[in-house]
Amino acid sequence: MKKGLIVYLVDSNTLPMTFDADEALASLSLSCDHSVLAASTEGFYDIPEAWHLMLTRGMQYISCIKGRFNESGDIELYGEPLRLYG
């Protein structure tokens, strides 16, 4: 069963000046087949768009977790993942 994870950035107004979403997700070492960032800021997926993207890529289990930037500019996850599908 393919697993997907949406990381929702709750405070996306504080994006670091040089931010690479793929690099940020890779540094989290997530245990899933595909992950994507979502945020309310322009240029990011919102949660329904990210969920649809996961479905079209064949994910059978999709969950969402909150993330925020720490003082060093890295994303840290907090809270429990919320199952959206599967």
Short mmCIF file of C-alpha atoms in Angstrom, two decimals:
data_model
loop_
_atom_site.label_atom_id
_atom_site.label_comp_id
_atom_site.label_asym_id
_atom_site.label_seq_id
_atom_site.Cartn_x
_atom_site.Cartn_y
_atom_site.Cartn_z
CA MET A 1 0.00 0.00 0.00
CA LYS A 2 1.51 3.31 -1.07
CA LYS A 3 1.62 5.96 1.65
CA GLY A 4 1.56 9.71 1.13
CA LEU A 5 2.11 12.49 3.65
CA ILE A 6 1.08 16.14 3.40
CA VAL A 7 3.13 18.47 5.61
CA TYR A 8 1.06 21.59 6.28
CA LEU A 9 3.18 24.63 7.17
CA VAL A 10 1.13 26.51 9.76
CA ASP A 11 3.29 29.64 9.84
CA SER A 12 4.21 29.96 6.19
CA ASN A 13 4.70 33.73 6.49
CA THR A 14 8.13 33.08 7.99
CA LEU A 15 9.66 31.23 5.03
CA PRO A 16 13.46 31.40 4.96
CA MET A 17 14.87 33.57 2.17
CA THR A 18 16.40 30.58 0.40
CA PHE A 19 13.89 27.75 0.66
CA ASP A 20 13.90 24.53 -1.36
CA ALA A 21 10.79 22.45 -0.64
CA ASP A 22 12.25 19.19 -2.01
CA GLU A 23 15.40 19.59 0.07
CA ALA A 24 13.35 20.43 3.18
CA LEU A 25 11.20 17.32 2.78
CA ALA A 26 14.25 15.12 2.14
CA SER A 27 15.88 16.31 5.35
CA LEU A 28 12.86 15.15 7.39
CA SER A 29 13.50 11.44 6.64
CA LEU A 30 9.80 10.62 6.40
CA SER A 31 8.59 7.03 6.21
CA CYS A 32 6.28 7.38 3.21
CA ASP A 33 6.33 6.85 -0.54
CA HIS A 34 5.56 10.46 -1.45
CA SER A 35 5.39 13.72 0.50
CA VAL A 36 4.35 17.25 -0.39
CA LEU A 37 4.29 20.61 1.36
CA ALA A 38 1.05 22.55 1.70
CA ALA A 39 0.51 26.07 3.06
CA SER A 40 -1.81 29.04 2.84
CA THR A 41 0.93 31.07 1.13
CA GLU A 42 0.79 31.62 -2.62
CA GLY A 43 2.96 29.17 -4.53
CA PHE A 44 2.12 26.18 -2.33
CA TYR A 45 -0.60 23.56 -2.64
CA ASP A 46 -3.51 23.85 -0.25
CA ILE A 47 -4.59 20.63 1.48
CA PRO A 48 -7.31 19.61 -1.05
CA GLU A 49 -4.91 20.17 -3.97
CA ALA A 50 -2.18 18.16 -2.25
CA TRP A 51 -4.68 15.40 -1.45
CA HIS A 52 -5.77 15.25 -5.11
CA LEU A 53 -2.13 15.14 -6.24
CA MET A 54 -1.51 12.19 -3.93
CA LEU A 55 -4.56 10.34 -5.31
CA THR A 56 -3.43 10.87 -8.91
CA ARG A 57 0.01 9.48 -8.02
CA GLY A 58 -1.54 6.26 -6.71
CA MET A 59 -1.32 6.82 -2.96
CA GLN A 60 -3.75 4.52 -1.12
CA TYR A 61 -3.13 5.94 2.36
CA ILE A 62 -2.84 9.71 2.80
CA SER A 63 -2.26 11.58 6.03
CA CYS A 64 -1.49 15.17 6.99
CA ILE A 65 0.72 16.55 9.76
CA LYS A 66 1.53 20.09 10.87
CA GLY A 67 4.98 21.55 10.41
CA ARG A 68 6.65 24.81 11.35
CA PHE A 69 10.06 26.39 10.94
CA ASN A 70 12.47 26.22 13.86
CA GLU A 71 15.07 28.88 14.65
CA SER A 72 17.60 27.38 12.24
CA GLY A 73 15.11 27.52 9.35
CA ASP A 74 14.41 23.78 9.19
CA ILE A 75 10.93 22.27 9.26
CA GLU A 76 9.95 20.49 12.45
CA LEU A 77 6.83 18.34 12.63
CA TYR A 78 4.46 18.45 15.57
CA GLY A 79 1.16 16.91 16.55
CA GLU A 80 -0.23 13.59 15.41
CA PRO A 81 -0.78 12.78 11.73
CA LEU A 82 -4.42 13.02 10.64
CA ARG A 83 -5.57 10.30 8.25
CA LEU A 84 -7.32 11.84 5.23
CA TYR A 85 -7.78 8.78 3.06
CA GLY A 86 -7.28 5.01 3.20
#
